[in-house]
Coordinates of C-alpha atoms and ligand atoms in Angstrom, one line a residue:
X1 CA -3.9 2.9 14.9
X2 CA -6.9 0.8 13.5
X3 CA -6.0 -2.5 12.0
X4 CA -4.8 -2.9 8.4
X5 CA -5.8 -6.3 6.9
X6 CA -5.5 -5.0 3.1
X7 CA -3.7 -2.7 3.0
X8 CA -1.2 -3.1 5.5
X9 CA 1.6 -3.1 3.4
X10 CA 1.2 -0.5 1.0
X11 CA 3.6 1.3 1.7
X12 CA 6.3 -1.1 1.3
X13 CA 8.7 -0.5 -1.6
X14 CA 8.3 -2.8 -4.6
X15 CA 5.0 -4.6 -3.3
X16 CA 3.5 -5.1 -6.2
X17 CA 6.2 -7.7 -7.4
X18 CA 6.0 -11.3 -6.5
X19 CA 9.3 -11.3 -5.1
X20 CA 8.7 -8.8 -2.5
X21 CA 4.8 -9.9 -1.5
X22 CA 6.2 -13.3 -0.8
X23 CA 8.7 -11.8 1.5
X24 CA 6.3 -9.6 3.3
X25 CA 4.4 -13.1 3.9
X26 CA 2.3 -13.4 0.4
X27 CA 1.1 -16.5 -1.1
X28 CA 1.4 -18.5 3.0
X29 CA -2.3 -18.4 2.6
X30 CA -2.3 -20.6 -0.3
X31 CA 0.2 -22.6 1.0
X32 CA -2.3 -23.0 4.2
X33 CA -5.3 -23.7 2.4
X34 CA -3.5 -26.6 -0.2
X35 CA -1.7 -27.8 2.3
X36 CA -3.9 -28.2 5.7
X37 CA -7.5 -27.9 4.8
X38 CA -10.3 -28.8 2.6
X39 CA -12.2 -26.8 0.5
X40 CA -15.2 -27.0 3.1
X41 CA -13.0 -26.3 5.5
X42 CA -11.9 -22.2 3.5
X43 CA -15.7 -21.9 3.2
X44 CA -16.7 -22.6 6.9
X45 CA -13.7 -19.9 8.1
X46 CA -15.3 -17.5 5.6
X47 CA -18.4 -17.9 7.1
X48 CA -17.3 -17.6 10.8
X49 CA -15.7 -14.3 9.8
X50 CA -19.0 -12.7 8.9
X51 CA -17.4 -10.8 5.6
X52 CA -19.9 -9.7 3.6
X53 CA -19.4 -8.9 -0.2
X54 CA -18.0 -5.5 -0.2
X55 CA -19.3 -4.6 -4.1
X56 CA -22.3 -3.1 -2.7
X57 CA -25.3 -5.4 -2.3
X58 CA -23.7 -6.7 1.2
X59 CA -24.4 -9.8 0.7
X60 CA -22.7 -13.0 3.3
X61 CA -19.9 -14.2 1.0
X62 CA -19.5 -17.8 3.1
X63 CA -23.4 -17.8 2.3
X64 CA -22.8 -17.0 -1.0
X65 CA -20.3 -19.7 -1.5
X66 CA -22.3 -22.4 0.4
X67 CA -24.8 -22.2 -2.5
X68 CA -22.8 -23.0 -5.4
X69 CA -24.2 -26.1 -7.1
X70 CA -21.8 -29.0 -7.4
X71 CA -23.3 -31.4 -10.1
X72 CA -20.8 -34.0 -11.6
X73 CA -18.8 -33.5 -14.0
X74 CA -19.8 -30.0 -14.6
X75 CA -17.0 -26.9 -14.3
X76 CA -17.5 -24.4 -11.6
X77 CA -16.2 -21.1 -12.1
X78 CA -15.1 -17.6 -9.8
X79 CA -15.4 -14.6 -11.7
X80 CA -14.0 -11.2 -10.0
X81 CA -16.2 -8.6 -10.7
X82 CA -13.9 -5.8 -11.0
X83 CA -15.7 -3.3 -13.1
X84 CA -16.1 -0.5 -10.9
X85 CA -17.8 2.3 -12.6
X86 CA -19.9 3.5 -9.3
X87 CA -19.4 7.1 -9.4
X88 CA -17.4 7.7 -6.4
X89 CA -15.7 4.4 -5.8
X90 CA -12.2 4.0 -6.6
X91 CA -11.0 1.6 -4.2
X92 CA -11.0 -1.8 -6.4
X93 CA -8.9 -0.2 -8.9
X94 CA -6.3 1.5 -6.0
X95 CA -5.7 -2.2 -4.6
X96 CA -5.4 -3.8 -8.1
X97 CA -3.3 -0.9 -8.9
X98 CA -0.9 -1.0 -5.9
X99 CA -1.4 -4.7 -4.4
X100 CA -2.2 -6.8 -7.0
X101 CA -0.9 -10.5 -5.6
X102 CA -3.3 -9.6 -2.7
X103 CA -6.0 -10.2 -5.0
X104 CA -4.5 -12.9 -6.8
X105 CA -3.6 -14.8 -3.5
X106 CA -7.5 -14.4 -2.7
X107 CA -8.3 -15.9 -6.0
X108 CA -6.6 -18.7 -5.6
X109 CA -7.9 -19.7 -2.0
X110 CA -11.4 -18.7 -3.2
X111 CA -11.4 -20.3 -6.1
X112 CA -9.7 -23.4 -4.3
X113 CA -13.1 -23.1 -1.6
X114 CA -15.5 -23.7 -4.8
X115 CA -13.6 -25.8 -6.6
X116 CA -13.2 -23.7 -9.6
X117 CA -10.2 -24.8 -12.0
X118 CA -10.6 -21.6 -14.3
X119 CA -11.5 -18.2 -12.9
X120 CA -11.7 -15.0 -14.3
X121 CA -10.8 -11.2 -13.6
X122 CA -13.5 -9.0 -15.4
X123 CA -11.9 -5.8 -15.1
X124 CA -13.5 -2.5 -16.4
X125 CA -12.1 -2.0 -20.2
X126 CA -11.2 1.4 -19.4
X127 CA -8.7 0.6 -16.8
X128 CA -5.9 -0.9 -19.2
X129 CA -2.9 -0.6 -16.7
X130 CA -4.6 -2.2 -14.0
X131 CA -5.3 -4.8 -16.5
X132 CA -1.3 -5.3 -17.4
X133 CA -0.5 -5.0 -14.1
X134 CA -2.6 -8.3 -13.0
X135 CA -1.6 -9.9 -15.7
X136 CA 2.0 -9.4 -15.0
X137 CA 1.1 -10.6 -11.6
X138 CA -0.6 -13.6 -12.6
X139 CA 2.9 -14.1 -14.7
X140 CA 5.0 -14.2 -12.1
X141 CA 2.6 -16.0 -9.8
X142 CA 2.6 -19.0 -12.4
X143 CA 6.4 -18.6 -12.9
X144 CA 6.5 -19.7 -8.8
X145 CA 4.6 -22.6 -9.0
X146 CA 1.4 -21.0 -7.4
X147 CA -1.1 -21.2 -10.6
X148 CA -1.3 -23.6 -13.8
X149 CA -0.9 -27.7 -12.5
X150 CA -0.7 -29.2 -9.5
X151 CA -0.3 -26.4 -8.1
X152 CA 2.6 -27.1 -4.9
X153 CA 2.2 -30.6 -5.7
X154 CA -1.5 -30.4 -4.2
X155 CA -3.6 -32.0 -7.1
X156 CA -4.8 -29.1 -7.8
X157 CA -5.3 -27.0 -11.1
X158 CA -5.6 -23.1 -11.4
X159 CA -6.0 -20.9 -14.4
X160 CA -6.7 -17.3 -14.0
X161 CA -7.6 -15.1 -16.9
X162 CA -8.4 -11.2 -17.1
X163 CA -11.0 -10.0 -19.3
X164 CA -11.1 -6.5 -20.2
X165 CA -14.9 -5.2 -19.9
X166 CA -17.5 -4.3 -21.9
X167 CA -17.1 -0.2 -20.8
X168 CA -20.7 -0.2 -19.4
X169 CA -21.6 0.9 -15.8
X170 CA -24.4 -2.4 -16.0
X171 CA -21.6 -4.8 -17.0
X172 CA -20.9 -4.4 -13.2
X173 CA -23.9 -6.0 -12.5
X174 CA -23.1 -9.3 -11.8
X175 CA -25.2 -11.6 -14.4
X176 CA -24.5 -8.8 -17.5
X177 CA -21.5 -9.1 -16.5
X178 CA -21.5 -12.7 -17.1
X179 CA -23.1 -12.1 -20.3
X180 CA -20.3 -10.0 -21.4
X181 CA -17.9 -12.2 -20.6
X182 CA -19.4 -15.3 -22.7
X183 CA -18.7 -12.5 -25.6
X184 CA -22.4 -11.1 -25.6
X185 CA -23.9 -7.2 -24.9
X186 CA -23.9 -6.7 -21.2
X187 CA -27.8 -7.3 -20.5
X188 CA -29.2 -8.5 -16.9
X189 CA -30.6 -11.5 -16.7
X190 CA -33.7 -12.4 -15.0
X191 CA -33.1 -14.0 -12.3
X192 CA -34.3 -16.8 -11.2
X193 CA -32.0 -18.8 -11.9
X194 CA -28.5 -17.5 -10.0
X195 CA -25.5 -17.8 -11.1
X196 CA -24.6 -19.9 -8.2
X197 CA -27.4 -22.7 -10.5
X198 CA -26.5 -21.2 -13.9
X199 CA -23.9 -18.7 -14.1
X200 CA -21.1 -18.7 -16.9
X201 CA -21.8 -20.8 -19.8
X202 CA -24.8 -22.4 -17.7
X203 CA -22.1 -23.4 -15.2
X204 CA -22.7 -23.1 -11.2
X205 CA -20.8 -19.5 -10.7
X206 CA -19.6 -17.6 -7.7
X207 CA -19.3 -13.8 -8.8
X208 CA -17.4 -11.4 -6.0
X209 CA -16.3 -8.3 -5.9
X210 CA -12.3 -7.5 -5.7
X211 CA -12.3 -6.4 -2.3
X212 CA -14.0 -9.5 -1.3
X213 CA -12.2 -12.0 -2.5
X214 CA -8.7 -10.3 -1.5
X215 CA -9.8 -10.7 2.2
X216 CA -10.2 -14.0 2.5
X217 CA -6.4 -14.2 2.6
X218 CA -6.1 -13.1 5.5
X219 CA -9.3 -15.2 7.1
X220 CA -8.4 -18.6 5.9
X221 CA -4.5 -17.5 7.4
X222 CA -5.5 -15.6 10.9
X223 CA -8.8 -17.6 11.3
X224 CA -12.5 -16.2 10.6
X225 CA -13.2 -15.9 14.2
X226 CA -10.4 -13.2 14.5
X227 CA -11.5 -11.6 11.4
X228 CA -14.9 -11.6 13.4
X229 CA -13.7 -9.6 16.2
X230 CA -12.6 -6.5 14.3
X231 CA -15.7 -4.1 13.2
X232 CA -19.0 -4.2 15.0
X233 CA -21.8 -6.5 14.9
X234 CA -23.1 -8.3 11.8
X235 CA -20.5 -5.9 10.2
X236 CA -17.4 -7.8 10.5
X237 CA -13.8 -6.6 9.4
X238 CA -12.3 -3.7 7.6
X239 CA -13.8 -1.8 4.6
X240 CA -12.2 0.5 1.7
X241 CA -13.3 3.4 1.3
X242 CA -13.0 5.7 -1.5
X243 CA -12.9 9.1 -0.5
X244 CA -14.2 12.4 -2.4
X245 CA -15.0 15.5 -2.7
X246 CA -14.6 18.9 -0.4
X247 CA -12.5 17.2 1.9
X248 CA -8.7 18.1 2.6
X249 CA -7.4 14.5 2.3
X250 CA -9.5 12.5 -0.8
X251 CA -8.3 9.1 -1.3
X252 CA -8.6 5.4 -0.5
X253 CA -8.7 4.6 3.4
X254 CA -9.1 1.0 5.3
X255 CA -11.4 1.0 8.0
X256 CA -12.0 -0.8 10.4
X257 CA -16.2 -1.1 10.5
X258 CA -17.8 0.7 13.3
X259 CA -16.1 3.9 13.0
X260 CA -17.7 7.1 13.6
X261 CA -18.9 9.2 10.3
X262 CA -17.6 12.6 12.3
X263 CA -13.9 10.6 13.1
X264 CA -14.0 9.7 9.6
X265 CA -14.7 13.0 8.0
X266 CA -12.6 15.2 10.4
X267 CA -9.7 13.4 11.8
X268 CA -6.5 13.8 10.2
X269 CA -6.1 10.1 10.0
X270 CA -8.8 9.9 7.3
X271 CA -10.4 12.8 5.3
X272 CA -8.9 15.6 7.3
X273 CA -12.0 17.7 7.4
X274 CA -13.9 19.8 5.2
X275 CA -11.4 21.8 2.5
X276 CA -11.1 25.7 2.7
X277 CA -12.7 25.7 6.7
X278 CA -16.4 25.2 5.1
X279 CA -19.0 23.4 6.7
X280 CA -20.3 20.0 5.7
X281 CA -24.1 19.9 3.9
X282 CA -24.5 16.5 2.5
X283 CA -23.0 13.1 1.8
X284 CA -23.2 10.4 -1.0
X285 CA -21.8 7.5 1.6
X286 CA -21.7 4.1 -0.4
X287 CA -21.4 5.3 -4.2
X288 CA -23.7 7.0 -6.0
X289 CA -26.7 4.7 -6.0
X290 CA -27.5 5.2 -2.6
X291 CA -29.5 7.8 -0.9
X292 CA -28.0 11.7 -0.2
X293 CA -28.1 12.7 3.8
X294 CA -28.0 16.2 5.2
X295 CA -25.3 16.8 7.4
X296 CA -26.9 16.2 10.5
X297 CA -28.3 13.1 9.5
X298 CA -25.2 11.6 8.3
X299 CA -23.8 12.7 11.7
X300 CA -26.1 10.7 14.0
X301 CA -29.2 9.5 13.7
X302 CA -32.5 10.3 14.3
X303 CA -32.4 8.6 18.4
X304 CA -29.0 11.5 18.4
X305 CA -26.9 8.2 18.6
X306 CA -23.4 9.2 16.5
X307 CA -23.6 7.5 12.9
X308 CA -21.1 4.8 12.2
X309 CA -19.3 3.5 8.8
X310 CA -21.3 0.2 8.9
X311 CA -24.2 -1.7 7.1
X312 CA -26.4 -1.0 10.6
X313 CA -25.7 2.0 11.5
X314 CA -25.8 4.0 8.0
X315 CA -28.9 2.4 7.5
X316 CA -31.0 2.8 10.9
X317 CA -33.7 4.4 10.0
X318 CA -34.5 3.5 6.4
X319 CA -34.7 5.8 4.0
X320 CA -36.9 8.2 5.7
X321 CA -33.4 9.0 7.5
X322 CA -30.8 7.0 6.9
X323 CA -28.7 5.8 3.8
X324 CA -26.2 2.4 3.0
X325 CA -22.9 1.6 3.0
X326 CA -23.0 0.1 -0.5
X327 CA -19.5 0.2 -2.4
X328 CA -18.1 2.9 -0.1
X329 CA -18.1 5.6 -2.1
X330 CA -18.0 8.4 0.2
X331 CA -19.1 12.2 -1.4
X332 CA -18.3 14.4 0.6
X333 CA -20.5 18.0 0.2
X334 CA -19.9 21.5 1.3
X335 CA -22.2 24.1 1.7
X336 CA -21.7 25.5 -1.5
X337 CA -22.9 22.5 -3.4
X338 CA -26.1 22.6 -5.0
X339 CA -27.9 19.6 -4.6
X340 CA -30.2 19.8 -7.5
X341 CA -27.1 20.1 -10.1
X342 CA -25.9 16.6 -8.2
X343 CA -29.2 15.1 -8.5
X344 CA -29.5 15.9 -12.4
X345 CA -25.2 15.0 -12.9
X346 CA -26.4 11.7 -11.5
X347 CA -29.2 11.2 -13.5
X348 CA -27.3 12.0 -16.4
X349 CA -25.4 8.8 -15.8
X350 CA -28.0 6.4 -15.1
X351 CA -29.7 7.8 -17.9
X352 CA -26.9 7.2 -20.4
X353 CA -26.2 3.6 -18.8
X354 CA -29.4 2.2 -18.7
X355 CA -29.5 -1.0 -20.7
X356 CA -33.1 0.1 -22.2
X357 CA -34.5 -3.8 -21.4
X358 CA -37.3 -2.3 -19.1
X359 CA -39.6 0.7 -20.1
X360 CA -39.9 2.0 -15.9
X361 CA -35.7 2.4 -16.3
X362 CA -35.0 3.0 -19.6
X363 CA -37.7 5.8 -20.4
X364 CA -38.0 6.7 -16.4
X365 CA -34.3 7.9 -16.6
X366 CA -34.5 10.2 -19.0
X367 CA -37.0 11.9 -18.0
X368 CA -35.8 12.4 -14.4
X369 CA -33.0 13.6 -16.9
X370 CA -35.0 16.3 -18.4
X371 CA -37.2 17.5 -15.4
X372 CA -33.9 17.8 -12.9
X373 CA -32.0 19.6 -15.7
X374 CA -35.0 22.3 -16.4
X375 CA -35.0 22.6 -12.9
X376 CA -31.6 23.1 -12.4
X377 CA -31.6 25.9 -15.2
X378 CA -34.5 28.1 -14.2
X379 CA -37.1 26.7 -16.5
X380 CA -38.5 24.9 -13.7
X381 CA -42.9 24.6 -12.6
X382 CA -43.3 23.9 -8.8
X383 CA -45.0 20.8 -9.8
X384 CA -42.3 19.4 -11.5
X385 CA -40.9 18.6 -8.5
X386 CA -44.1 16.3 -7.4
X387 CA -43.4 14.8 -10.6
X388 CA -40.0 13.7 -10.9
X389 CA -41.2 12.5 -7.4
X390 CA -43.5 10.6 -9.4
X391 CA -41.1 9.0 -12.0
X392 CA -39.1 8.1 -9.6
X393 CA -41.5 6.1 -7.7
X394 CA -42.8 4.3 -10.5
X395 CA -39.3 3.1 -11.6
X396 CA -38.1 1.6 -7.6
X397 CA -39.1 -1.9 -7.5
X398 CA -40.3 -2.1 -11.7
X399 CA -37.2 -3.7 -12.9
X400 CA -35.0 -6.8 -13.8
X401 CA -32.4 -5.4 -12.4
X402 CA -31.2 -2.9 -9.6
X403 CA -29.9 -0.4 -11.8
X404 CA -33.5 1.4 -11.6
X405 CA -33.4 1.2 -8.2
X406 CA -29.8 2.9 -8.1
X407 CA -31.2 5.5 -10.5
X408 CA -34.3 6.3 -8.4
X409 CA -33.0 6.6 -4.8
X410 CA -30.5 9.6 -5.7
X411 CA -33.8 11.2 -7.0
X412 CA -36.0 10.5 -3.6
X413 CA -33.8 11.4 -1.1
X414 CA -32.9 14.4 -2.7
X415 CA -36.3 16.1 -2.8
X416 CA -37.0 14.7 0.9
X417 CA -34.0 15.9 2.5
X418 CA -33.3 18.8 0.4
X419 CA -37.5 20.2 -1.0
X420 CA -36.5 23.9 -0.3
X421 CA -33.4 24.1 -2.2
X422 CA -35.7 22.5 -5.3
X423 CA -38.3 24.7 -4.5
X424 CA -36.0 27.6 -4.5
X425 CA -34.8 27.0 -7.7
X426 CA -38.2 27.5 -9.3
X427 CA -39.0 30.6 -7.2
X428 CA -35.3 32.0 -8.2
X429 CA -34.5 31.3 -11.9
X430 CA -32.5 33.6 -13.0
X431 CA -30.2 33.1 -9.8
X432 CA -30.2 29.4 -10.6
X433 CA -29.5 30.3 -14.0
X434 CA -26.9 32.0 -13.1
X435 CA -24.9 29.5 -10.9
X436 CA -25.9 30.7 -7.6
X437 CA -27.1 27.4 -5.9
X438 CA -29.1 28.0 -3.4
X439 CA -26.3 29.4 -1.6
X440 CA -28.8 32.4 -0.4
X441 CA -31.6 30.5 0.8
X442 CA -28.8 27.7 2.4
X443 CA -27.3 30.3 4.6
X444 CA -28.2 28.4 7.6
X445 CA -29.4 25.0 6.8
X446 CA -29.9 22.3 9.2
X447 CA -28.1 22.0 13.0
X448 CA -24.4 21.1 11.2
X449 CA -21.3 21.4 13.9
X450 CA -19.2 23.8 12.2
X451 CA -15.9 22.2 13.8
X452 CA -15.3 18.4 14.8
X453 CA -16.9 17.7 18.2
X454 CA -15.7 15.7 21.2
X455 CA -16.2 12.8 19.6
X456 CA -13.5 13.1 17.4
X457 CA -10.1 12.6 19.3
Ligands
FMN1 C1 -25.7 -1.5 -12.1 C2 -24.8 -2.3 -11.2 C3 -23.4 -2.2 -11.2 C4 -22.6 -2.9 -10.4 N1 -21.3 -2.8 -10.4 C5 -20.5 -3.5 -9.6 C6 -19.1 -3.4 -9.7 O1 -18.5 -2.6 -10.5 N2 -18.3 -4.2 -8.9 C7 -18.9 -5.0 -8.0 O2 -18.2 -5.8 -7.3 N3 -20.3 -5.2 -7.9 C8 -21.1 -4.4 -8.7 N4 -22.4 -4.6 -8.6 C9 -23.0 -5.6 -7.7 C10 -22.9 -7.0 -8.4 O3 -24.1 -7.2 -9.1 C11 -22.7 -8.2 -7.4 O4 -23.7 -8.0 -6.4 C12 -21.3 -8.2 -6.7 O5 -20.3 -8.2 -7.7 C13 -21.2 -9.4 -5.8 O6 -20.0 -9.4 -5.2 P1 -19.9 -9.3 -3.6 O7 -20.9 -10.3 -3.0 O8 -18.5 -9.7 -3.3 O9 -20.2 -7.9 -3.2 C14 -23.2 -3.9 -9.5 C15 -24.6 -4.0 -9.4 C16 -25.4 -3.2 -10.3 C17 -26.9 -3.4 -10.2
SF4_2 S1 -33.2 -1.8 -14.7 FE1 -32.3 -0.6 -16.3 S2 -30.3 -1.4 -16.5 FE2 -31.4 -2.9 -15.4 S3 -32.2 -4.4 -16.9 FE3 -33.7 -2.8 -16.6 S4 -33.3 -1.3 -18.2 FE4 -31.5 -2.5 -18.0

């Protein structure tokens, strides 16, 4: 049985209380950190274990927190970047949902590490019970002495508010997100300067994602060199991952990082296979915003080495063949999706999220918008697909932020791994019109295993 770190005691009954989190153990990190170590001390452990920020971007979170500016007499805030509107990634709002003092536990010791004395929890405005729920939690936290002054006679002082968000996708990036919390619209900054130099209200600012910041817990507790030796190389740890589409088991599943793609897709412990005995075509693996792979290609990788669920190994090959880990969104696709109705659904959404700041994003959208969606309903020209090749290009790169990255990749790896089923919805309109997605013409499309192989146990 692979290690739990977040997760491990889910299913205990009543865990989402304080009373039964601090029996199961809760809250001995804080304890640990106020008790026994510096705040240098917390960030050097979080550097030895190697986590890197699990909102997508990857990113060395002891790194991250080694850079916060510490002028005097200036505040320093955390904010928690809970917003979580990547289509396909679920997992933030499952662990605030079921575990919340986990994330409140880490919010303390991180914000202990940066010497923050007011944090915040900026959770996505849609998700109004999570929002109760961590605000109960922060209730009962405060009731035991582990937030407000002083906190265990330390010295120390902790407030922790929730904000609800601004119901964009973009207010998940982290500097509108900052913008909407000092009460403004949700619009990227450019960058320079970071938030770690001027974040929130000007302010040095550390911004993490939920998952993040719940695992330092157990670091700063069990040590970041054992939180080093779980996963594989540079990727360290366990990973949430939100699970969808045509499998038999969707849901949210901890991993430990280095585990196969075909173990995680067919063995019972995870997805359970593909649902109704079809064959796997493609998968989304880290959210939306990163790029589609054909079956075989998510499989192993070009070298025929199997694939693994880490930042390496889903990437090897750029994106000529391989893909990222980002949020861990993982799409599961049969062979009765039609890519091309995927492609457009996802432009729909960048499209209507765009902030509209920069012309490459905000008029480059919607017109991958338009072309995909004439495409997809049989009004399609062959050359429409060299030129939403085209847009896309000219958007990747031509941004503040990466939200027009995020838009365009979908786009690119769509037409290079999957031309034909494009192309044959401009040779076929009327079929495409009517709903039959390539399924002709993707009777037998790449070397796919029709059943888990030998590598799965
Ligand atoms: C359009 C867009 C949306 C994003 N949404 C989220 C989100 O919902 N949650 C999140 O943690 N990071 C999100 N990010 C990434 C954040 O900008 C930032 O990198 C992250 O919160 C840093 O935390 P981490 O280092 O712990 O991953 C988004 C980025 C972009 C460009
Ligand atoms: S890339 Fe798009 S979302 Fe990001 S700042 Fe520019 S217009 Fe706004």
């Amino acid at each position: 049985m692979a290690q739990k770190i977040l997760l491990k005691d889910i299913d205990v009954p009543g865990i989402e209380t304080f009373d039964v989190f601090r029996k199961q153990g809760g809250y001995s990190a804080v304890e640990k950190v106020l008790k026994t170590m510096s705040p240098e001390d917390v960030v050097e452990e979080v550097k030895k274990s190697g986590l890197r920020g699990r909102g997508g971007a990857g990113f060395p979170t002891g790194m991250k927190w080694s850079f916060l500016a510490k002028p005097e007499g200036v505040p320093r805030y955390l904010v928690c970047n809970a917003d979580e509107s990547e289509p396909g990634t679920f997992k933030d709002r499952y662990l605030m949902t079921k575990l919340p003092h986990v994330l409140i536990e880490g919010m303390i010791v991180a914000s202990y590490a940066l010497g923050a004395n007011t944090s915040y929890i900026y959770v996505r405005g849609e998700m109004m019970p999570q929002i109760r729920i961590l605000e109960k939690a922060i209730a009962e936290a405060k009731a035991a002495g582990f937030l407000g002054e002083n906190i265990l006679g330390s010295g120390y002082d902790l407030e922790i508010y929730v904000q609800p968000g601004g119901g964009a996708y973009i207010c998940g990036e982290e500097t509108a997100l900052l913008e909407s919390l000092e009460g403004k619209r949700g619009n990227p900054r450019i960058k320079p300067p970071f938030p770690a130099i001027a974040g929130l209200y000007g302010c040095p600012t550390v911004v993490n994602n939920v998952e993040s910041i719940a695992a330092t817990s157990w670091i700063v507790l069990n040590g970041g060199d054992e939180y080093a030796k779980i996963g594989i190389g540079r990727s360290t740890g366990t990973k949430l991952i939100s699970a969808s589409g045509n499998i038999n088991k969707p849901g949210v599943y901890e991993i430990e990082l280095g585990l196969p793609v075909e173990e995680f897709i067919y063995s019972d412990e995870y997805c359970g296979g593909i649902a109704n005995g079809k064959r796997l075509k493609a998968v989304v693996a880290g959210g939306s915003s990163v790029p589609i792979l054909p079956a075989n290609l998510i499989l192993r990788t070009v070298n025929g080495e199997p694939r693994l669920m880490s930042y390496e190994s889903l990437a090897d090959g750029g994106f000529a063949s391989g893909t990222m880990l980002g949020s861990g969104g993982f799409i599961v696709m049969d062979e009765d999706a039609c890519i091309v109705r995927n492609t457009w659904n996802f432009s729909r959404f960048y499209h209507h999220e765009s902030c509209g700041q920069c012309s490459p994003c905000r008029e480059g959208t919607g017109w991958m918008e338009k072309i995909l969606h004439r495409i997809e309903y049989g009004h399609g020209k062959m050359s429409d697909i060299d030129l939403l090749w085209d847009v896309q290009r000219k958007i990747e790169g031509n941004t503040i932020c990466p939200l027009g990255d995020a838009a365009a990749w979908p786009v690119a790896s769509a037409i290079r791994h999957f031309r034909d089923e494009f192309e044959w919805h401009v040779n076929e309109p009327k079929a495409a019109m009517e709903g039959n997605y390539g399924l002709a013409h993707y009777a037998d499309p790449l070397p796919v295993p029709a059943a888990p192989s030998e590598l799965v146990k």
